[in-house]
PDB file of C-alpha atoms and ligand atoms in Angstrom:
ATOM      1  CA  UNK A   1      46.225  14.365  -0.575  1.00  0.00           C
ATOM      2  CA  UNK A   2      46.314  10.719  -0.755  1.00  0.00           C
ATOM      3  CA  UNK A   3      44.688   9.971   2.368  1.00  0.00           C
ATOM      4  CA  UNK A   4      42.019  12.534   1.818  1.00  0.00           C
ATOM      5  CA  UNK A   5      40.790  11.568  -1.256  1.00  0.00           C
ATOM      6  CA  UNK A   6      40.851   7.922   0.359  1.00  0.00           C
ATOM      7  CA  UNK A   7      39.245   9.113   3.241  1.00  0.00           C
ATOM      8  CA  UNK A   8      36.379  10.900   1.130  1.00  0.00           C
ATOM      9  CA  UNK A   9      35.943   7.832  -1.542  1.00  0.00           C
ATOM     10  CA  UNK A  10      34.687   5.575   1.492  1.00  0.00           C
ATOM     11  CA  UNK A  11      32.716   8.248   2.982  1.00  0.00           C
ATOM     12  CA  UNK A  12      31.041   8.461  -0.304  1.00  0.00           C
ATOM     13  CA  UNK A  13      30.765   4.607  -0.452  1.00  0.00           C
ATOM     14  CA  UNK A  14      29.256   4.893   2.778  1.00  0.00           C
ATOM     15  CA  UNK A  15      26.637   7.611   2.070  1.00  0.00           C
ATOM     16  CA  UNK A  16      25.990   5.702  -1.389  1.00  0.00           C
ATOM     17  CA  UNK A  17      24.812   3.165   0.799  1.00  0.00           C
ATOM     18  CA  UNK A  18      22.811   5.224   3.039  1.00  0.00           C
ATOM     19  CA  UNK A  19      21.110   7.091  -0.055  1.00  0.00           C
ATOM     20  CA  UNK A  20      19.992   3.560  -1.615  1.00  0.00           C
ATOM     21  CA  UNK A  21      18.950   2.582   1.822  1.00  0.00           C
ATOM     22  CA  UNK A  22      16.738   5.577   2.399  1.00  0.00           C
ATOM     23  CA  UNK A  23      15.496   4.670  -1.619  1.00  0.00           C
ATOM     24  CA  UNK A  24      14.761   1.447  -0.984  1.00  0.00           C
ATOM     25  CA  UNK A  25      13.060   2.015   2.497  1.00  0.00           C
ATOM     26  CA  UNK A  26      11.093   4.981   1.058  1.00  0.00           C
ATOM     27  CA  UNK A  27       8.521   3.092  -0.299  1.00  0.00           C
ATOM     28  CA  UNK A  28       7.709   0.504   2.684  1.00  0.00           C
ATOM     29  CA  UNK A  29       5.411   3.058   3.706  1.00  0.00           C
ATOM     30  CA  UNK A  30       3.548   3.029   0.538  1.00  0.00           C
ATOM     31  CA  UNK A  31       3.611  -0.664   0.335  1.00  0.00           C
ATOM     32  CA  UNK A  32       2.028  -0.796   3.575  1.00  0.00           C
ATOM     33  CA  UNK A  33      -0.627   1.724   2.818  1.00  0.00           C
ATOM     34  CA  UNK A  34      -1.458  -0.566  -0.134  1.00  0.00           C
ATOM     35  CA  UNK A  35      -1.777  -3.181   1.665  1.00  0.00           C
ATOM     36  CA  UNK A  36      -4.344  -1.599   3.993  1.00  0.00           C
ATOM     37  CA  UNK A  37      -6.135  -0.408   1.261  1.00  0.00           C
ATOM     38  CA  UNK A  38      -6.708  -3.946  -0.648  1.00  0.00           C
ATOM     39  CA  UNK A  39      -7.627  -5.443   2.702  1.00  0.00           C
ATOM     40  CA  UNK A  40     -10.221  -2.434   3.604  1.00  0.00           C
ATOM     41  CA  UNK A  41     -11.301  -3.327  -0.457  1.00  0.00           C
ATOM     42  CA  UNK A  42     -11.992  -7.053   0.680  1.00  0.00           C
ATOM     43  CA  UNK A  43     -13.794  -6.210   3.513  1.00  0.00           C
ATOM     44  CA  UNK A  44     -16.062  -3.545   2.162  1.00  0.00           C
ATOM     45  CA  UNK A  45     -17.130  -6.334  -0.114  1.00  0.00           C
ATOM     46  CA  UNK A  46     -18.027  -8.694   2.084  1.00  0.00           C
ATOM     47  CA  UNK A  47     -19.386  -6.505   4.524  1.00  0.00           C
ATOM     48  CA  UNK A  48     -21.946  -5.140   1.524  1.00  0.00           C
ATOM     49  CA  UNK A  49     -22.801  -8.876   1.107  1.00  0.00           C
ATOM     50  CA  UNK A  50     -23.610  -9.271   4.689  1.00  0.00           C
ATOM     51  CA  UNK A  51     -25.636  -6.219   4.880  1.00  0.00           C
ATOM     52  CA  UNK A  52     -27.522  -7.343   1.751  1.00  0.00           C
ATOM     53  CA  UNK A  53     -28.263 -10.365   3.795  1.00  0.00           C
ATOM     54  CA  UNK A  54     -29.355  -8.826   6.780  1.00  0.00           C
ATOM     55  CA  UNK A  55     -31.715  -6.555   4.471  1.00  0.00           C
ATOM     56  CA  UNK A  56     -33.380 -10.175   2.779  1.00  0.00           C
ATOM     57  CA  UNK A  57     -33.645 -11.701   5.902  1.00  0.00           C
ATOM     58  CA  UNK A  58     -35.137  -8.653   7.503  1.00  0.00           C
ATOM     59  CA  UNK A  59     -37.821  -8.310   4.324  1.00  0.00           C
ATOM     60  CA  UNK A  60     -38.570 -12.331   4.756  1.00  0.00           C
ATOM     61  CA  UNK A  61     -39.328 -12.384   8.271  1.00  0.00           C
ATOM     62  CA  UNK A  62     -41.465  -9.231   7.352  1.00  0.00           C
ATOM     63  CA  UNK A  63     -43.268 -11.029   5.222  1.00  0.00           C
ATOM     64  CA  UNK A  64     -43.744 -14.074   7.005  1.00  0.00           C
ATOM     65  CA  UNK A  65     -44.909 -12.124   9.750  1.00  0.00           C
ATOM     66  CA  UNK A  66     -47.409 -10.274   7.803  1.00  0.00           C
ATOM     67  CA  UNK A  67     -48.438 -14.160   6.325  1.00  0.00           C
ATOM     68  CA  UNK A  68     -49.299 -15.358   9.652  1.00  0.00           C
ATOM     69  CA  UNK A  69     -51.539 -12.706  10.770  1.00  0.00           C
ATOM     70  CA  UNK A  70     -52.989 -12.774   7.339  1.00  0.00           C
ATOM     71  CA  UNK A  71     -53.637 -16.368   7.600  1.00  0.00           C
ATOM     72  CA  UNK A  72     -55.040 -16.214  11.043  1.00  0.00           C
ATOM     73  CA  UNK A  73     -57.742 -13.436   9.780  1.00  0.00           C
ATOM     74  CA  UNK A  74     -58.989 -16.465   6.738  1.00  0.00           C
ATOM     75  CA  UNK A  75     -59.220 -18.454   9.398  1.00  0.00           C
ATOM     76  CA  UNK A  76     -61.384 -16.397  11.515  1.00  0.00           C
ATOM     77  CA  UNK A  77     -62.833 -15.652   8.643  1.00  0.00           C
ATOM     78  CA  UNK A  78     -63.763 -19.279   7.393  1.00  0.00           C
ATOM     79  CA  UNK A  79     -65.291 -19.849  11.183  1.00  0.00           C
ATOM     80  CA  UNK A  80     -67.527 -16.801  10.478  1.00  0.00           C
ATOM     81  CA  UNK A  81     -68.427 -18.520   7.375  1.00  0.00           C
ATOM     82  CA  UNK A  82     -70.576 -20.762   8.696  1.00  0.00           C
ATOM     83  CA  UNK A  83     -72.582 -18.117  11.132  1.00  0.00           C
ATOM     84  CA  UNK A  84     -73.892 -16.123   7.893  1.00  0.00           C
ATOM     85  CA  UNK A  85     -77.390 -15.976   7.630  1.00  0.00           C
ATOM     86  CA  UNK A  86     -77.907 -15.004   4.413  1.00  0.00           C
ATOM     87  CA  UNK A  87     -76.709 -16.115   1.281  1.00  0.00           C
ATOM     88  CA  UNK A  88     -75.641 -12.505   0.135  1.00  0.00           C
ATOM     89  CA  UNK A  89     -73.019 -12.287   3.094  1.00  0.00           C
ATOM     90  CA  UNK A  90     -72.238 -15.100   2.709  1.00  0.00           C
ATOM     91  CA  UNK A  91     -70.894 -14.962  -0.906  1.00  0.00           C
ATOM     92  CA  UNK A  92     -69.576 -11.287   0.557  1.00  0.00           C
ATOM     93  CA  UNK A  93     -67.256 -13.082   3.009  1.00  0.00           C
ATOM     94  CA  UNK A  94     -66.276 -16.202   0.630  1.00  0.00           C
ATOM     95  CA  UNK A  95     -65.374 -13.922  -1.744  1.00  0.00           C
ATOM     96  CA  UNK A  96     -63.358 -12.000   0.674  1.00  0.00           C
ATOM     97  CA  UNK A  97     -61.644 -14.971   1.947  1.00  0.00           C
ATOM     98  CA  UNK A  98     -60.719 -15.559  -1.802  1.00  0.00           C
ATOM     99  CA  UNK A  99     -59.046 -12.498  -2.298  1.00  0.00           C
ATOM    100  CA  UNK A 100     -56.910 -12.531   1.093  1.00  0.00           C
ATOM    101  CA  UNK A 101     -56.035 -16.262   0.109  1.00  0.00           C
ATOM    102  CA  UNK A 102     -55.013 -15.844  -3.405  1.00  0.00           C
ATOM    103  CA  UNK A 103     -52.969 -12.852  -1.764  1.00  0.00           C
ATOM    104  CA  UNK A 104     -51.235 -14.989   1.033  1.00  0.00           C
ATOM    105  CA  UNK A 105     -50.507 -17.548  -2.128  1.00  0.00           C
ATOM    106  CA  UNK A 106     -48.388 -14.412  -3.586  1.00  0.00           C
ATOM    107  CA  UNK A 107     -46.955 -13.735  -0.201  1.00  0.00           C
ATOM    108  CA  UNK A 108     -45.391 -17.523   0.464  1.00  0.00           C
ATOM    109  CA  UNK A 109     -44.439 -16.716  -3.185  1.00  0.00           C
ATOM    110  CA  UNK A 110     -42.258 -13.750  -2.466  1.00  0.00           C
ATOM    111  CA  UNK A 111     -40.949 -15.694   1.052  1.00  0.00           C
ATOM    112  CA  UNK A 112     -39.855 -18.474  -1.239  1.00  0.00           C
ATOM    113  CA  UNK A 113     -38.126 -16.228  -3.580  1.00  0.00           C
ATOM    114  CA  UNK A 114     -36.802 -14.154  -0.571  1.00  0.00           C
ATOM    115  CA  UNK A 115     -35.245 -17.033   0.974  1.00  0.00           C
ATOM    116  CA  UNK A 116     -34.023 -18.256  -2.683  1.00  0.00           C
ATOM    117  CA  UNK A 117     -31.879 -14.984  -2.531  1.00  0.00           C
ATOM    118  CA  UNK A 118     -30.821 -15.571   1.194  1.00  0.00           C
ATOM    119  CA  UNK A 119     -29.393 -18.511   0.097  1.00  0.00           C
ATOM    120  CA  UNK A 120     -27.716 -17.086  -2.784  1.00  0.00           C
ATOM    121  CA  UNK A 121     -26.334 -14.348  -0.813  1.00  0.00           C
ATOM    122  CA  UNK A 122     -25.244 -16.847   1.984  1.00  0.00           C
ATOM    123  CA  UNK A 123     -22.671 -18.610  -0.562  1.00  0.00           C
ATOM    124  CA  UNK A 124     -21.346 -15.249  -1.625  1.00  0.00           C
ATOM    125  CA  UNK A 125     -20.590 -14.149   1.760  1.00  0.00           C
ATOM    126  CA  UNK A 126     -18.661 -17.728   2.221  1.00  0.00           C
ATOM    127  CA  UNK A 127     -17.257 -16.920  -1.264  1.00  0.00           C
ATOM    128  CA  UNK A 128     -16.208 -13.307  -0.125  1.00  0.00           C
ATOM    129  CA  UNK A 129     -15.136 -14.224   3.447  1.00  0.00           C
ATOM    130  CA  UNK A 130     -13.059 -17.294   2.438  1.00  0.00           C
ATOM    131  CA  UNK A 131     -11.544 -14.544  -0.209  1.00  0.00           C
ATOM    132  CA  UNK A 132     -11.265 -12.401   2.383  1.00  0.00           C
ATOM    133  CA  UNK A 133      -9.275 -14.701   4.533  1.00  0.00           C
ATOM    134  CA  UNK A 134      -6.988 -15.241   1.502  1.00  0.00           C
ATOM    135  CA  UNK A 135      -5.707 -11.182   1.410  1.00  0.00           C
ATOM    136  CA  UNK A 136      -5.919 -10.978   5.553  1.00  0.00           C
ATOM    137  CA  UNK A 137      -3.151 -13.685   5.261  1.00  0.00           C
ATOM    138  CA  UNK A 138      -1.542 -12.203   1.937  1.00  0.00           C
ATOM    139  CA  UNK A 139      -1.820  -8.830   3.791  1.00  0.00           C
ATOM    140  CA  UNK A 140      -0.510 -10.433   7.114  1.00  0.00           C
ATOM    141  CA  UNK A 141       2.439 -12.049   5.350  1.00  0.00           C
ATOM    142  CA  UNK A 142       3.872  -8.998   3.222  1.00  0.00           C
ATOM    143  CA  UNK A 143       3.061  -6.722   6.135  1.00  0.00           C
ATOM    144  CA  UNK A 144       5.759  -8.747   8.545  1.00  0.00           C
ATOM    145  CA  UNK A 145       7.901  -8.923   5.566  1.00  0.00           C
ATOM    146  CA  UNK A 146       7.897  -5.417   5.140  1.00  0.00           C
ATOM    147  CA  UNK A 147       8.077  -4.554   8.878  1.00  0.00           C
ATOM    148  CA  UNK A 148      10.996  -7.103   9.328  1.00  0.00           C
ATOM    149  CA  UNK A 149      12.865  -5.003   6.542  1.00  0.00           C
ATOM    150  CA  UNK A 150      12.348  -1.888   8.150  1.00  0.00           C
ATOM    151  CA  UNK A 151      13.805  -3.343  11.409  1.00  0.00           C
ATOM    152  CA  UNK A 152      16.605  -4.275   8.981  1.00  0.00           C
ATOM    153  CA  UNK A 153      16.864  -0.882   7.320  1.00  0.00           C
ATOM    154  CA  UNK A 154      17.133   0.663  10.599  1.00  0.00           C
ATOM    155  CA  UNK A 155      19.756  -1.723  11.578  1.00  0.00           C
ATOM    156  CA  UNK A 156      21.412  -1.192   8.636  1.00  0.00           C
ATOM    157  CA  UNK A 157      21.138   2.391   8.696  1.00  0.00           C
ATOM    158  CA  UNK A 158      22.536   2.590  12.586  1.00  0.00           C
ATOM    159  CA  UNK A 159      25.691   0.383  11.224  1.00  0.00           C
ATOM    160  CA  UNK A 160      26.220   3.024   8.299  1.00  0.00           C
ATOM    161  CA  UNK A 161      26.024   5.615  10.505  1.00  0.00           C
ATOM    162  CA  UNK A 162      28.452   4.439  12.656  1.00  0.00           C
ATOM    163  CA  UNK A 163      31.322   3.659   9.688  1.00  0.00           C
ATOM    164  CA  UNK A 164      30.308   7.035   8.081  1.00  0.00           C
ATOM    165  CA  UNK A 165      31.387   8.756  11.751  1.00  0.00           C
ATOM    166  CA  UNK A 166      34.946   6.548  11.243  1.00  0.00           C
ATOM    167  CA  UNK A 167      35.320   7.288   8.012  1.00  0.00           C
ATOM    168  CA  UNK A 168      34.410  11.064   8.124  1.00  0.00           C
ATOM    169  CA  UNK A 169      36.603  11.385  11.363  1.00  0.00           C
ATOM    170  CA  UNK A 170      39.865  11.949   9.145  1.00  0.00           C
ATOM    171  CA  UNK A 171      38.812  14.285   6.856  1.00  0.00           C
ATOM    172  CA  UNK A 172      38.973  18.694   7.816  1.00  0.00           C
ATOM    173  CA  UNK A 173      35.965  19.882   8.941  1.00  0.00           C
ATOM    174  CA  UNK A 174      35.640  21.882   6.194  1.00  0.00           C
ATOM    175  CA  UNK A 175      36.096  19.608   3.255  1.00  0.00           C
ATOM    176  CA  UNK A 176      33.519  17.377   5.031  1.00  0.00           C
ATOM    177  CA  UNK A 177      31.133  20.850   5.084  1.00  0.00           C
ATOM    178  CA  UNK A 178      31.747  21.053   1.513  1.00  0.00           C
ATOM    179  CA  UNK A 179      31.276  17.609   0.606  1.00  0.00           C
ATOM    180  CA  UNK A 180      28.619  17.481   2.863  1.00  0.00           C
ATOM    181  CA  UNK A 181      26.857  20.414   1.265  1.00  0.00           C
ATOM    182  CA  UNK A 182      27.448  18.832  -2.615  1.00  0.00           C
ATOM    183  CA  UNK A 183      26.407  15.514  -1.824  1.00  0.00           C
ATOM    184  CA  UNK A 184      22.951  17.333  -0.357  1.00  0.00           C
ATOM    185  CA  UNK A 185      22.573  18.917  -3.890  1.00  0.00           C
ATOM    186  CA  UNK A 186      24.281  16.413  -6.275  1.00  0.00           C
ATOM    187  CA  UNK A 187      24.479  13.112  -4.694  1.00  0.00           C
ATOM    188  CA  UNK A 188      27.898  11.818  -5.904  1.00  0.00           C
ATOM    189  CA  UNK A 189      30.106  14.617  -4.253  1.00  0.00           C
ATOM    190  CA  UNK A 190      33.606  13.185  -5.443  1.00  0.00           C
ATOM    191  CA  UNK A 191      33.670  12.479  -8.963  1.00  0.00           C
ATOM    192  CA  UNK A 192      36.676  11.474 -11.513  1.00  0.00           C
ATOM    193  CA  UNK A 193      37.856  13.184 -14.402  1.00  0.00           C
ATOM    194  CA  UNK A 194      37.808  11.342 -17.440  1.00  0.00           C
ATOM    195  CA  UNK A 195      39.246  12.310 -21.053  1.00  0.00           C
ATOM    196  CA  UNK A 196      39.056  16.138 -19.661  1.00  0.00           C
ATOM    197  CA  UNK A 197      35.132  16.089 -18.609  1.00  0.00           C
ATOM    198  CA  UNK A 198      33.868  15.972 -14.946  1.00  0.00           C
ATOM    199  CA  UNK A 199      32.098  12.287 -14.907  1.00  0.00           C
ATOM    200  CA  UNK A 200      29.552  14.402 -12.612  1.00  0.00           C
ATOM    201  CA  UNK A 201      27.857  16.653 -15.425  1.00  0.00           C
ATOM    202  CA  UNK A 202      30.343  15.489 -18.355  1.00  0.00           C
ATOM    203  CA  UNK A 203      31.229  19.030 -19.341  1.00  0.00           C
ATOM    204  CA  UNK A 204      34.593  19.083 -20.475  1.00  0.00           C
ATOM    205  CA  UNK A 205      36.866  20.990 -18.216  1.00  0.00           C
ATOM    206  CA  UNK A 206      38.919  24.262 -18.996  1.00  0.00           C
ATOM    207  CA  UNK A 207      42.384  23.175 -20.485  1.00  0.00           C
ATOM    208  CA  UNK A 208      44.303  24.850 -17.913  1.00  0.00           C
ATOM    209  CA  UNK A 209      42.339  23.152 -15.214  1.00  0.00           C
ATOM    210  CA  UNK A 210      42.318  19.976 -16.825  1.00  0.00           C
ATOM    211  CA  UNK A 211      46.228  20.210 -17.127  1.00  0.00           C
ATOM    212  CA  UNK A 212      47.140  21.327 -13.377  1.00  0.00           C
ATOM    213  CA  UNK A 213      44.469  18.219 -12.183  1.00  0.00           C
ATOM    214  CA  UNK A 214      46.919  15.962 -14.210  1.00  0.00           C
ATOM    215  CA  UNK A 215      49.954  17.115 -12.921  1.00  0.00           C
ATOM    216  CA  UNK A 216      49.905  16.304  -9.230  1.00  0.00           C
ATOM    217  CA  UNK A 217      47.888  14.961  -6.957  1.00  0.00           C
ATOM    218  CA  UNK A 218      44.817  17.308  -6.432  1.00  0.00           C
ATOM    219  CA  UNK A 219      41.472  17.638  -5.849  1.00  0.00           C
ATOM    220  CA  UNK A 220      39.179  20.716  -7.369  1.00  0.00           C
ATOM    221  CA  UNK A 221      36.082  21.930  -8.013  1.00  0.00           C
ATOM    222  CA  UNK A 222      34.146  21.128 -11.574  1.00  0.00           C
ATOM    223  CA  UNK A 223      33.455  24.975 -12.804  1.00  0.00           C
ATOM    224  CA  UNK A 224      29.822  23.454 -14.161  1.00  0.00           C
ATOM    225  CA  UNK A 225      28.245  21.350 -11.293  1.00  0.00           C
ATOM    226  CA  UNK A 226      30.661  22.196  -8.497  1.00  0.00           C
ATOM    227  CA  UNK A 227      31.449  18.359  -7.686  1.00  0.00           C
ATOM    228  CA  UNK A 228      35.145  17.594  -5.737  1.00  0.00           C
ATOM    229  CA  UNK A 229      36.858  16.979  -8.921  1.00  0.00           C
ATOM    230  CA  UNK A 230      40.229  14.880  -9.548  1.00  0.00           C
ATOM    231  CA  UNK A 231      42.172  12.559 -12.262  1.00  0.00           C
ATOM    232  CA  UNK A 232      43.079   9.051 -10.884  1.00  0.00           C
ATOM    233  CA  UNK A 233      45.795   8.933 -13.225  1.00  0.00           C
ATOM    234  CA  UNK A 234      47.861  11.686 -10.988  1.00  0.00           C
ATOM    235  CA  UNK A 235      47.184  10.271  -7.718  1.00  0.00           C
ATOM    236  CA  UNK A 236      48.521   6.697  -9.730  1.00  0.00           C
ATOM    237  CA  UNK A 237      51.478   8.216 -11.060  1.00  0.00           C
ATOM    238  CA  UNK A 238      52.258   9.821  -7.848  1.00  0.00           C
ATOM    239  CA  UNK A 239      52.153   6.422  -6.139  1.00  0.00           C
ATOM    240  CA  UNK A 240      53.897   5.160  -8.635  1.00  0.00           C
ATOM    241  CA  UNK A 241      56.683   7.541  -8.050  1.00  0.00           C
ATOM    242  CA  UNK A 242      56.672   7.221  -4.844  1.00  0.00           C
ATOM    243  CA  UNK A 243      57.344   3.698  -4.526  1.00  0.00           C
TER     244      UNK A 243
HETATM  245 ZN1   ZN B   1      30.949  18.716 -13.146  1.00  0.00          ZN
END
């Protein structure tokens, strides 16, 4: 009785392990999701800035375009000037020339205040993409922090695995079934009693139970929660009286 309820304590030391270890590594997965996310985030951003800049500098050469063919017509224009014969298509044509130049004037206007915003849009995309670089290597960083913990978890887990098999070796196959089967549904399988109450679900035993635990060496099962149930005190005493 002795041996087995040694035998099961470090199995359940062993699976206590295992259980934090699958906690722990649980949420690497998440953690790396997040990471993706903040780094898609960053990039979204700067590739809206760059496609705001594309659309300015596709509007300014537009424009500027447009200018030059609308500066090469005054000019024609202004050659033609000079062949008018009378004075009435003549002012016609000035006056036409007038117009187009006053509206080239408000063209090179809008250029200037295209390329104002090119520029602006410029530094924010060396604002976004220096920011950018900044979470690529925060993202980089965690990311081989987090995959170097999940080599370690599996490591970890492998070496667990391995002193679970020793420590599960000595123990009937059908206490290991049954601790097996709580520990699925409980955790803690193997609990102490303490002042009468399974430390499991601390409901207070049945008298009789509680008595017969404390007599000998024994394990049970908790009436309420169905844990492996026994008093220290009796396997002590036992010892005890052994020696
Ligand atoms: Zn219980």
């Amino acid at each position: 009785m002795h041996d087995l309820l040694k035998a099961l304590t470090a199995l359940q030391r062993v699976d206590s392990e295992l259980d934090e270890l699958t906690r722990s590594s649980r949420e690497y997965p998440t953690m790396l999701a997040e990471l993706e996310a903040r780094l898609g985030a960053a990039r979204q951003s700067t590739d809206a800035i760059r496609q705001r800049l594309a659309d300015l500098e596709g509007q300014k050469r537009a424009l500027e375009e447009q200018l030059a063919a609308d500066r090469e017509k005054v000019k024609k224009w202004e050659a033609r000037l000079a062949e008018q014969r009378s004075a009435r298509e003549y002012s016609a044509l000035a006056r036409e020339i007038d117009i187009a130049k006053k509206q080239n004037e408000t063209a090179a206007e809008e250029i200037a205040e295209l390329a104002k915003q090119i520029r602006q849009a410029r530094e924010e995309l060396e604002a976004a993409e220096a920011a950018y670089a900044e979470v690529e290597n925060e993202v980089q960083a965690d990311r081989a922090r987090i995959e170097a913990a999940l080599g370690e978890t599996s490591q970890k887990q492998a070496e667990l695995n391995e002193r679970r098999k020793e420590a599960a070796a000595s123990i009937p196959p059908q206490m290991l079934r049954r601790y097996d089967l709580i520990h699925e549904r409980r955790g803690n399988a193997l609990v102490p009693v303490l002042n009468g109450a399974c430390t499991g679900c601390h409901m207070s035993l049945p008298p009789q139970l509680h008595n017969l635990l404390r007599s000998r060496p024994r394990l049970d099962t908790c009436p309420s929660c169905g844990r492996l149930i026994y008093v220290p005190s009796a396997f002590e005493e036992q010892v005890e009286g052994q020696v």
